Amino acid sequence: MNNLELWQSVLAQMQFHISKANFATWFQNTEIISKDNEKIIISVPNAFSKEWLSNKYNKLILKTLHDIDDSIKDLEFIIKPNPAKNIDFKAVLGSEKPEETQLKFDEFKINKETNLNPRYTFNNFVVGSFNELAHAAALAVADSPGFNYNPLFVYGGTGLGKTHLIQAIGNKISEDLKKKKVKYISSEKFVSSIVSAIRTNSMEAFKASLAPIDVLILDDIQFIAGKNKSQEEFFHVFNSLYEKNKQIILSSDRPPNAIAELEERLKSRFEGGMIADVSLPDYETRLVILKTKLQEKNMELPEEILDYVATNVKKNIRELEGALNKLLIYGKINQTLDLETVKKLLKGFVFSPFDVANYKKIIETVAKFYNLEEKNLFDPTRRKEIVKPRQVAMFLLRKELKYSFPAIARKFGGKDHTTAIYAYKKILQENEENNKLTEELNLIKQRIYSG
Ligand code: ADP
Ligand code: MG
């Protein structure tokens, strides 16, 4: 790949992350002017661009470059007033009318009242066995908010459609039942509002601002764990909405009973409604998702290429979408796209279990999941809260990485390898008998494999 092709691939990727308008503003007349060993020099037309790109997009550009060519480790912008001639920006941006392309390439306007993104609807949400329960519950809630399932609690790994689904509920309610006041808030924002209300002594005003809401959607509620003051205030907010039959919708990366440091009373409130998970789509569904996205954009790709993408990009739906966008933009620039190029372009997306799951990742993920420090897993103790996570870690090393039992034993302080065999068998057996453990293992694996 020469510098020009390299930069085109980067641009193709960047366009997926930022709006068309921004893309045109910041990337027009940029090019790679040299690549020596690990460093890439990019020329930009003026100081303004330089400042913007290096402050806002430096990391993303570097990561994108690195994904394509992992020898690249650094990057620098220099000002070069002469415009780059080699890249046809018209081609990158397409020749459609601006409003039309804007819609095709995302970034709809977020509604200021509801905070909802109108892009997330039920119409463009693909349903398969991996998410049908959550989808059905979401539809039921959208039909009669406050009465069917309250709260609705949707959980699953990143990029699997939680935000899309819970926003779709909000969008449908706002559309069908215009009088209902819907509010979507990320839990991060929610917590910071509570913190600042406490600091400025304006908790009552904050609560009053939530009182008229009919449908409260809180995304990534696991974020509230361990934040005691926020949990307490949220508990009161929850109760006062709930008592008035207001609908509450929550999403999280794991089920309530697996959120450590979540107050018991909140846990039981969350468990009092409907809990539904979203998991990973299978090959067939990945193909349907790709085709749906293509249709939305009014574009086409050969079946052979779609098959390659659906077979190989397995991490989550966000990645699937990213891969597709990358191909579409490359196709637009170059007017052709063959399977060999696709393979090259998607190098960073293609999933190989051995690339993602490694010893470090397993230990790190298991420890984090059980809210332990990594070193705790190696403590020579029989305490239950340590023994189980340790056995899970041993089990995963065997199951996912095919470590030998003696190798596992060595990692865990040179114990007799029968301990490792025992751990493996115990988890294997319990996995069959105990749904909670199965669920935990699934979530841990999802995390290991989703980066
Ligand atoms: P999460 O909140 O679980 O991390 P998102 O809802 O942000 O995931 O989804 C990531 C991307 O994948 C979004 O662009 C979303 O539109 C898309 N997506 C997720 N699930 C689906 C689905 N079932 N059908 C169509 N697109 C989906
Ligand atoms: Mg989300």
Coordinates of C-alpha atoms in Angstrom, one line a residue, residues 41-446:
I41 CA 3.9 13.0 8.4
I42 CA 0.6 14.5 7.3
S43 CA 0.4 17.8 5.6
V44 CA -2.5 20.1 6.3
P45 CA -3.4 23.4 4.6
N46 CA -3.3 25.8 7.5
A47 CA -2.6 26.3 11.2
F48 CA -6.2 26.0 12.1
S49 CA -6.6 22.6 10.5
K50 CA -3.4 21.5 12.2
E51 CA -4.6 22.5 15.6
W52 CA -8.0 20.8 15.1
L53 CA -6.6 17.6 13.8
S54 CA -3.9 17.3 16.3
N55 CA -6.2 18.1 19.3
K56 CA -9.3 16.3 18.3
Y57 CA -8.4 13.6 15.9
N58 CA -4.8 12.7 16.6
K59 CA -5.6 9.5 18.5
L60 CA -8.3 8.3 16.1
I61 CA -6.1 8.9 13.1
L62 CA -3.2 7.2 14.7
K63 CA -5.3 4.2 15.7
T64 CA -6.7 3.9 12.3
L65 CA -3.3 4.0 10.7
H66 CA -2.0 1.5 13.2
D67 CA -4.9 -0.8 12.5
I68 CA -4.0 -0.8 8.8
D69 CA -0.2 -1.0 9.3
D70 CA 0.9 -1.9 12.8
S71 CA 4.4 -0.6 12.3
I72 CA 3.1 2.9 12.5
K73 CA 3.4 4.3 16.0
D74 CA 3.5 8.1 15.7
L75 CA 2.2 10.9 13.6
E76 CA 2.9 14.5 13.0
F77 CA 1.1 17.3 11.2
I78 CA 2.9 19.9 9.2
I79 CA 1.5 22.9 7.4
K80 CA 1.8 22.9 3.7
P81 CA -0.4 25.5 2.0
N82 CA -0.4 23.9 -1.5
P83 CA -3.5 21.8 -1.7
A84 CA -3.1 18.0 -2.1
K85 CA -4.1 17.1 -5.6
N86 CA -4.2 13.4 -5.6
I87 CA -7.3 12.7 -3.7
D88 CA -10.6 13.4 -5.3
F89 CA -12.7 14.8 -2.5
K90 CA -15.7 14.9 -4.6
A91 CA -15.5 11.2 -4.9
V92 CA -15.1 10.7 -1.2
L93 CA -18.0 13.0 -0.4
G94 CA -20.1 11.7 -3.2
S95 CA -22.0 13.8 -5.7
E96 CA -25.5 13.5 -4.2
K97 CA -27.3 16.6 -2.9
P98 CA -25.9 17.5 0.4
E99 CA -29.1 16.9 2.5
E100 CA -29.4 13.4 1.0
T101 CA -25.9 12.4 1.7
Q102 CA -26.1 13.8 5.2
L103 CA -28.9 11.4 5.9
K104 CA -27.1 8.5 4.4
F105 CA -24.0 9.1 6.4
D106 CA -25.5 9.4 9.8
E107 CA -25.3 12.1 12.4
F108 CA -28.9 13.1 12.5
K109 CA -29.9 15.9 14.8
I110 CA -30.3 14.9 18.4
N111 CA -33.7 16.1 19.6
K112 CA -33.1 18.7 22.2
E113 CA -36.2 17.9 24.3
T114 CA -35.8 14.2 24.5
N115 CA -32.0 13.8 23.8
L116 CA -33.0 11.0 21.4
N117 CA -31.3 10.4 18.1
P118 CA -34.0 9.8 15.5
R119 CA -31.7 7.4 13.7
Y120 CA -32.5 4.7 16.2
T121 CA -35.9 3.2 15.3
F122 CA -37.6 -0.1 15.4
N123 CA -37.8 0.0 11.6
N124 CA -34.1 -0.3 11.1
F125 CA -33.5 -2.7 14.0
V126 CA -32.8 -6.2 12.9
V127 CA -34.3 -8.9 15.0
G128 CA -32.9 -12.4 15.4
S129 CA -32.7 -15.1 18.1
F130 CA -29.9 -13.1 19.7
N131 CA -32.2 -10.2 20.7
E132 CA -35.8 -11.2 20.1
L133 CA -36.7 -11.2 23.8
A134 CA -35.4 -7.7 24.3
H135 CA -37.0 -6.6 21.1
A136 CA -40.4 -8.0 22.1
A137 CA -40.3 -6.5 25.5
A138 CA -39.2 -3.1 24.0
L139 CA -42.2 -3.2 21.6
A140 CA -44.6 -4.0 24.4
V141 CA -43.2 -1.1 26.5
A142 CA -43.4 1.3 23.5
D143 CA -47.1 0.3 23.1
S144 CA -48.2 1.1 26.6
P145 CA -45.5 2.8 28.6
G146 CA -45.8 2.4 32.3
F147 CA -48.0 -0.6 32.2
N148 CA -46.3 -3.6 30.7
Y149 CA -42.9 -4.1 32.0
N150 CA -41.6 -1.6 34.5
P151 CA -38.7 -1.1 34.7
L152 CA -37.4 -2.6 31.4
F153 CA -33.8 -3.6 31.9
V154 CA -31.8 -4.5 28.8
Y155 CA -28.3 -5.9 29.2
G156 CA -25.5 -7.2 27.0
G157 CA -21.9 -6.5 25.7
T158 CA -20.9 -3.4 23.8
G159 CA -22.0 -2.7 20.3
L160 CA -24.9 -5.1 20.5
G161 CA -27.7 -2.7 20.1
K162 CA -28.7 -1.7 23.6
T163 CA -28.7 2.0 23.0
H164 CA -30.4 1.6 19.6
L165 CA -33.2 -0.5 21.1
I166 CA -33.9 1.7 24.1
Q167 CA -33.8 4.9 22.0
A168 CA -36.2 3.2 19.5
I169 CA -38.7 2.8 22.3
G170 CA -38.3 6.5 23.1
N171 CA -38.7 7.5 19.5
K172 CA -41.8 5.4 19.0
I173 CA -43.4 6.8 22.1
S174 CA -42.6 10.4 21.2
E175 CA -44.1 9.8 17.8
D176 CA -47.2 7.8 18.7
L177 CA -48.1 9.5 22.0
K178 CA -47.1 13.1 21.5
K179 CA -48.2 14.1 24.9
K180 CA -45.8 11.8 26.7
K181 CA -42.6 13.5 27.8
V182 CA -39.7 11.2 27.1
K183 CA -36.1 11.8 28.3
Y184 CA -33.0 9.8 27.4
I185 CA -30.0 10.4 29.6
S186 CA -26.6 8.6 29.7
S187 CA -25.9 7.4 33.2
E188 CA -22.6 9.3 33.1
K189 CA -24.5 12.5 32.5
F190 CA -27.1 11.5 35.1
V191 CA -24.5 11.0 37.8
S192 CA -22.7 14.2 37.0
S193 CA -26.0 16.1 37.2
I194 CA -26.7 14.6 40.6
V195 CA -23.2 15.4 41.8
S196 CA -23.4 19.0 40.7
A197 CA -26.9 19.3 42.1
I198 CA -25.6 18.1 45.5
R199 CA -22.6 20.5 45.3
T200 CA -24.8 23.5 44.4
N201 CA -27.5 22.6 46.9
S202 CA -30.1 22.3 44.1
M203 CA -31.2 18.7 44.5
E204 CA -34.8 19.7 44.8
A205 CA -34.7 21.6 41.6
F206 CA -33.0 18.7 39.8
K207 CA -35.7 16.3 41.1
A208 CA -38.4 18.8 40.1
S209 CA -37.0 18.8 36.5
L210 CA -37.5 15.0 36.4
A211 CA -40.9 15.0 37.8
P212 CA -42.9 15.7 34.6
I213 CA -41.1 13.0 32.7
D214 CA -43.3 10.1 31.6
V215 CA -40.6 7.9 30.2
L216 CA -37.1 8.0 31.6
I217 CA -34.4 6.2 29.7
L218 CA -31.1 5.7 31.4
D219 CA -28.3 4.2 29.4
D220 CA -25.4 2.2 30.9
I221 CA -26.8 2.2 34.4
Q222 CA -23.9 0.0 35.6
F223 CA -22.0 3.3 35.7
I224 CA -23.9 4.3 38.9
A225 CA -22.4 1.4 40.9
G226 CA -20.2 2.4 43.7
K227 CA -21.4 6.0 43.6
N228 CA -23.3 6.0 46.8
K229 CA -24.8 9.4 46.9
S230 CA -26.0 9.1 43.3
Q231 CA -27.5 5.7 44.0
E232 CA -29.4 7.1 47.0
E233 CA -30.8 10.0 45.0
F234 CA -31.6 7.8 42.0
F235 CA -33.5 5.5 44.3
H236 CA -35.8 8.3 45.3
V237 CA -36.2 9.4 41.7
F238 CA -37.0 5.9 40.7
N239 CA -39.6 5.5 43.3
S240 CA -41.4 8.7 42.6
L241 CA -41.6 8.0 38.9
Y242 CA -42.6 4.3 39.5
E243 CA -45.4 5.2 41.9
K244 CA -46.9 7.4 39.2
N245 CA -46.8 4.6 36.6
K246 CA -44.1 6.4 34.7
Q247 CA -42.0 4.1 32.5
I248 CA -38.4 3.5 33.4
I249 CA -36.0 1.9 30.9
L250 CA -32.5 0.9 31.7
S251 CA -29.5 -0.6 29.9
S252 CA -26.4 -2.1 31.4
D253 CA -23.5 -4.2 30.4
R254 CA -24.6 -7.0 32.7
P255 CA -27.7 -8.1 34.7
P256 CA -28.6 -6.4 37.9
N257 CA -27.4 -9.3 40.1
A258 CA -23.9 -9.1 38.5
I259 CA -23.4 -5.4 39.1
A260 CA -21.1 -5.2 42.0
E261 CA -21.5 -2.3 44.4
L262 CA -25.0 -1.7 43.4
E263 CA -27.2 -1.1 46.4
E264 CA -29.5 -4.1 47.3
R265 CA -32.6 -2.0 47.2
L266 CA -31.8 -0.7 43.6
K267 CA -31.0 -4.3 42.6
S268 CA -34.3 -5.5 43.7
R269 CA -36.1 -2.6 42.0
F270 CA -34.3 -3.4 38.7
E271 CA -35.3 -7.0 39.1
G272 CA -38.9 -6.1 39.7
G273 CA -39.7 -5.5 36.1
M274 CA -38.5 -7.2 32.9
I275 CA -34.9 -8.2 32.3
A276 CA -33.9 -9.1 28.8
D277 CA -30.5 -9.6 27.2
V278 CA -29.0 -9.0 23.8
S279 CA -26.2 -11.3 22.7
L280 CA -24.1 -11.9 19.6
P281 CA -25.9 -12.3 16.2
D282 CA -25.1 -15.4 14.2
Y283 CA -23.8 -15.5 10.6
E284 CA -27.3 -15.4 9.0
T285 CA -28.3 -12.4 11.1
R286 CA -25.0 -10.6 10.4
L287 CA -25.8 -11.0 6.8
V288 CA -29.2 -9.6 7.2
I289 CA -27.8 -6.7 9.2
L290 CA -25.4 -5.9 6.4
K291 CA -28.1 -6.0 3.8
T292 CA -30.4 -3.8 5.9
K293 CA -27.6 -1.2 6.3
L294 CA -26.9 -1.3 2.6
Q295 CA -30.6 -0.8 1.7
E296 CA -30.7 2.1 4.1
K297 CA -27.9 3.8 2.3
N298 CA -29.2 2.7 -1.1
M299 CA -26.0 1.0 -2.0
E300 CA -25.0 -2.5 -3.1
L301 CA -22.1 -4.9 -2.7
P302 CA -21.5 -8.3 -4.3
E303 CA -22.7 -11.3 -2.4
E304 CA -19.2 -12.7 -2.2
I305 CA -18.0 -9.6 -0.3
L306 CA -21.0 -9.6 2.0
D307 CA -20.4 -13.2 2.8
Y308 CA -16.7 -12.5 3.6
V309 CA -17.7 -9.7 6.0
A310 CA -20.5 -11.6 7.7
T311 CA -18.2 -14.6 8.1
N312 CA -15.3 -12.7 9.5
V313 CA -16.5 -9.6 11.4
K314 CA -18.0 -11.2 14.5
K315 CA -17.1 -8.9 17.3
N316 CA -20.3 -6.9 17.5
I317 CA -22.7 -5.0 15.4
R318 CA -20.9 -1.7 15.7
E319 CA -17.8 -3.3 14.2
L320 CA -19.9 -4.9 11.4
E321 CA -21.3 -1.4 10.5
G322 CA -17.8 0.1 10.7
A323 CA -16.4 -2.6 8.3
L324 CA -19.2 -2.0 5.9
N325 CA -18.8 1.8 5.9
K326 CA -15.1 1.4 5.3
L327 CA -15.7 -0.8 2.2
L328 CA -18.4 1.5 0.9
I329 CA -16.3 4.6 1.1
Y330 CA -13.3 2.8 -0.5
G331 CA -15.6 1.6 -3.2
K332 CA -16.8 5.1 -3.8
I333 CA -13.3 6.5 -4.1
N334 CA -11.9 3.8 -6.3
Q335 CA -15.0 2.8 -8.2
T336 CA -14.0 -0.9 -7.7
L337 CA -13.8 -3.3 -4.9
D338 CA -12.6 -6.9 -5.1
L339 CA -12.3 -9.5 -2.4
E340 CA -8.5 -9.2 -2.1
T341 CA -8.8 -5.5 -1.4
V342 CA -11.6 -6.2 1.1
K343 CA -9.4 -8.6 3.0
K344 CA -6.7 -6.0 3.2
L345 CA -9.1 -3.2 4.2
L346 CA -10.7 -5.3 6.9
K347 CA -7.5 -6.6 8.5
G348 CA -8.3 -4.6 11.7
F349 CA -11.8 -5.9 11.9
V350 CA -11.3 -9.6 11.3
F351 CA -11.8 -11.6 14.3
S352 CA -9.4 -14.3 15.4
P353 CA -10.0 -15.6 18.9
F354 CA -6.3 -16.0 19.5
D355 CA -5.6 -12.4 18.7
V356 CA -8.1 -11.1 21.2
A357 CA -8.1 -13.6 24.0
N358 CA -4.8 -14.0 25.6
Y359 CA -3.6 -14.8 29.1
K360 CA -3.5 -11.2 30.2
K361 CA -6.9 -10.4 28.8
I362 CA -8.5 -13.4 30.6
I363 CA -7.0 -12.6 34.0
E364 CA -7.8 -8.9 33.6
T365 CA -11.4 -9.5 32.5
V366 CA -12.1 -12.1 35.2
A367 CA -10.7 -10.0 38.0
K368 CA -12.6 -6.9 36.8
F369 CA -15.8 -8.8 36.4
Y370 CA -15.7 -10.1 40.0
N371 CA -14.5 -6.7 41.2
L372 CA -11.1 -8.1 42.4
E373 CA -7.6 -7.0 41.8
E374 CA -5.7 -9.2 39.4
K375 CA -3.3 -10.3 42.2
N376 CA -6.2 -11.5 44.3
L377 CA -6.8 -14.3 41.8
F378 CA -3.4 -15.7 42.8
D379 CA -3.9 -15.4 46.6
P380 CA -3.4 -18.8 48.3
T381 CA -6.8 -18.6 50.0
R382 CA -9.9 -20.7 50.3
R383 CA -12.2 -17.7 50.5
K384 CA -15.3 -18.3 48.4
E385 CA -15.2 -14.9 46.8
I386 CA -11.7 -15.7 45.5
V387 CA -11.9 -19.4 44.8
K388 CA -14.7 -19.2 42.3
P389 CA -13.2 -16.4 40.2
R390 CA -9.8 -18.3 40.3
Q391 CA -11.5 -21.4 39.0
V392 CA -13.3 -19.4 36.3
A393 CA -10.0 -18.0 35.2
M394 CA -8.4 -21.5 35.1
F395 CA -11.4 -22.8 33.2
L396 CA -11.2 -20.1 30.6
L397 CA -7.5 -20.5 30.1
R398 CA -8.1 -24.1 29.3
K399 CA -11.3 -23.7 27.3
E400 CA -10.4 -20.6 25.3
L401 CA -6.7 -20.8 24.9
K402 CA -6.2 -24.5 25.2
Y403 CA -3.6 -24.1 27.9
S404 CA -2.3 -27.4 29.3
F405 CA -3.2 -28.2 32.9
P406 CA 0.4 -28.1 34.1
A407 CA 0.8 -24.7 32.3
I408 CA -2.2 -23.4 34.1
A409 CA -0.9 -24.8 37.4
R410 CA 2.4 -23.0 36.8
K411 CA 0.7 -19.7 36.2
F412 CA -1.1 -20.1 39.5
G413 CA 1.9 -20.5 41.7
G414 CA 3.2 -23.9 40.7
K415 CA 0.3 -25.8 42.3
D416 CA -0.1 -29.4 41.6
H417 CA -1.9 -29.6 38.2
T418 CA -4.7 -31.7 39.6
T419 CA -6.0 -28.4 41.1
A420 CA -6.3 -27.0 37.6
I421 CA -8.0 -30.2 36.4
Y422 CA -10.4 -30.0 39.4
A423 CA -11.2 -26.3 38.7
Y424 CA -11.9 -27.0 35.0
K425 CA -14.2 -29.9 35.7
K426 CA -16.0 -28.1 38.5
I427 CA -16.8 -25.1 36.4
L428 CA -17.7 -27.3 33.4
Q429 CA -20.2 -29.2 35.5
E430 CA -21.6 -26.2 37.3
N431 CA -22.0 -24.5 34.0
E432 CA -24.5 -27.2 33.1
E433 CA -26.5 -27.0 36.3
N434 CA -26.4 -23.4 37.3
N435 CA -27.8 -20.7 35.0
K436 CA -26.3 -17.8 36.9
L437 CA -22.8 -19.2 36.3
T438 CA -23.6 -19.8 32.6
E439 CA -24.7 -16.2 32.3
E440 CA -21.6 -15.0 34.0
L441 CA -19.3 -17.0 31.8
N442 CA -21.1 -15.7 28.7
L443 CA -20.7 -12.1 29.8
I444 CA -17.0 -12.6 30.7
K445 CA -16.4 -14.2 27.3
Q446 CA -18.3 -11.4 25.6

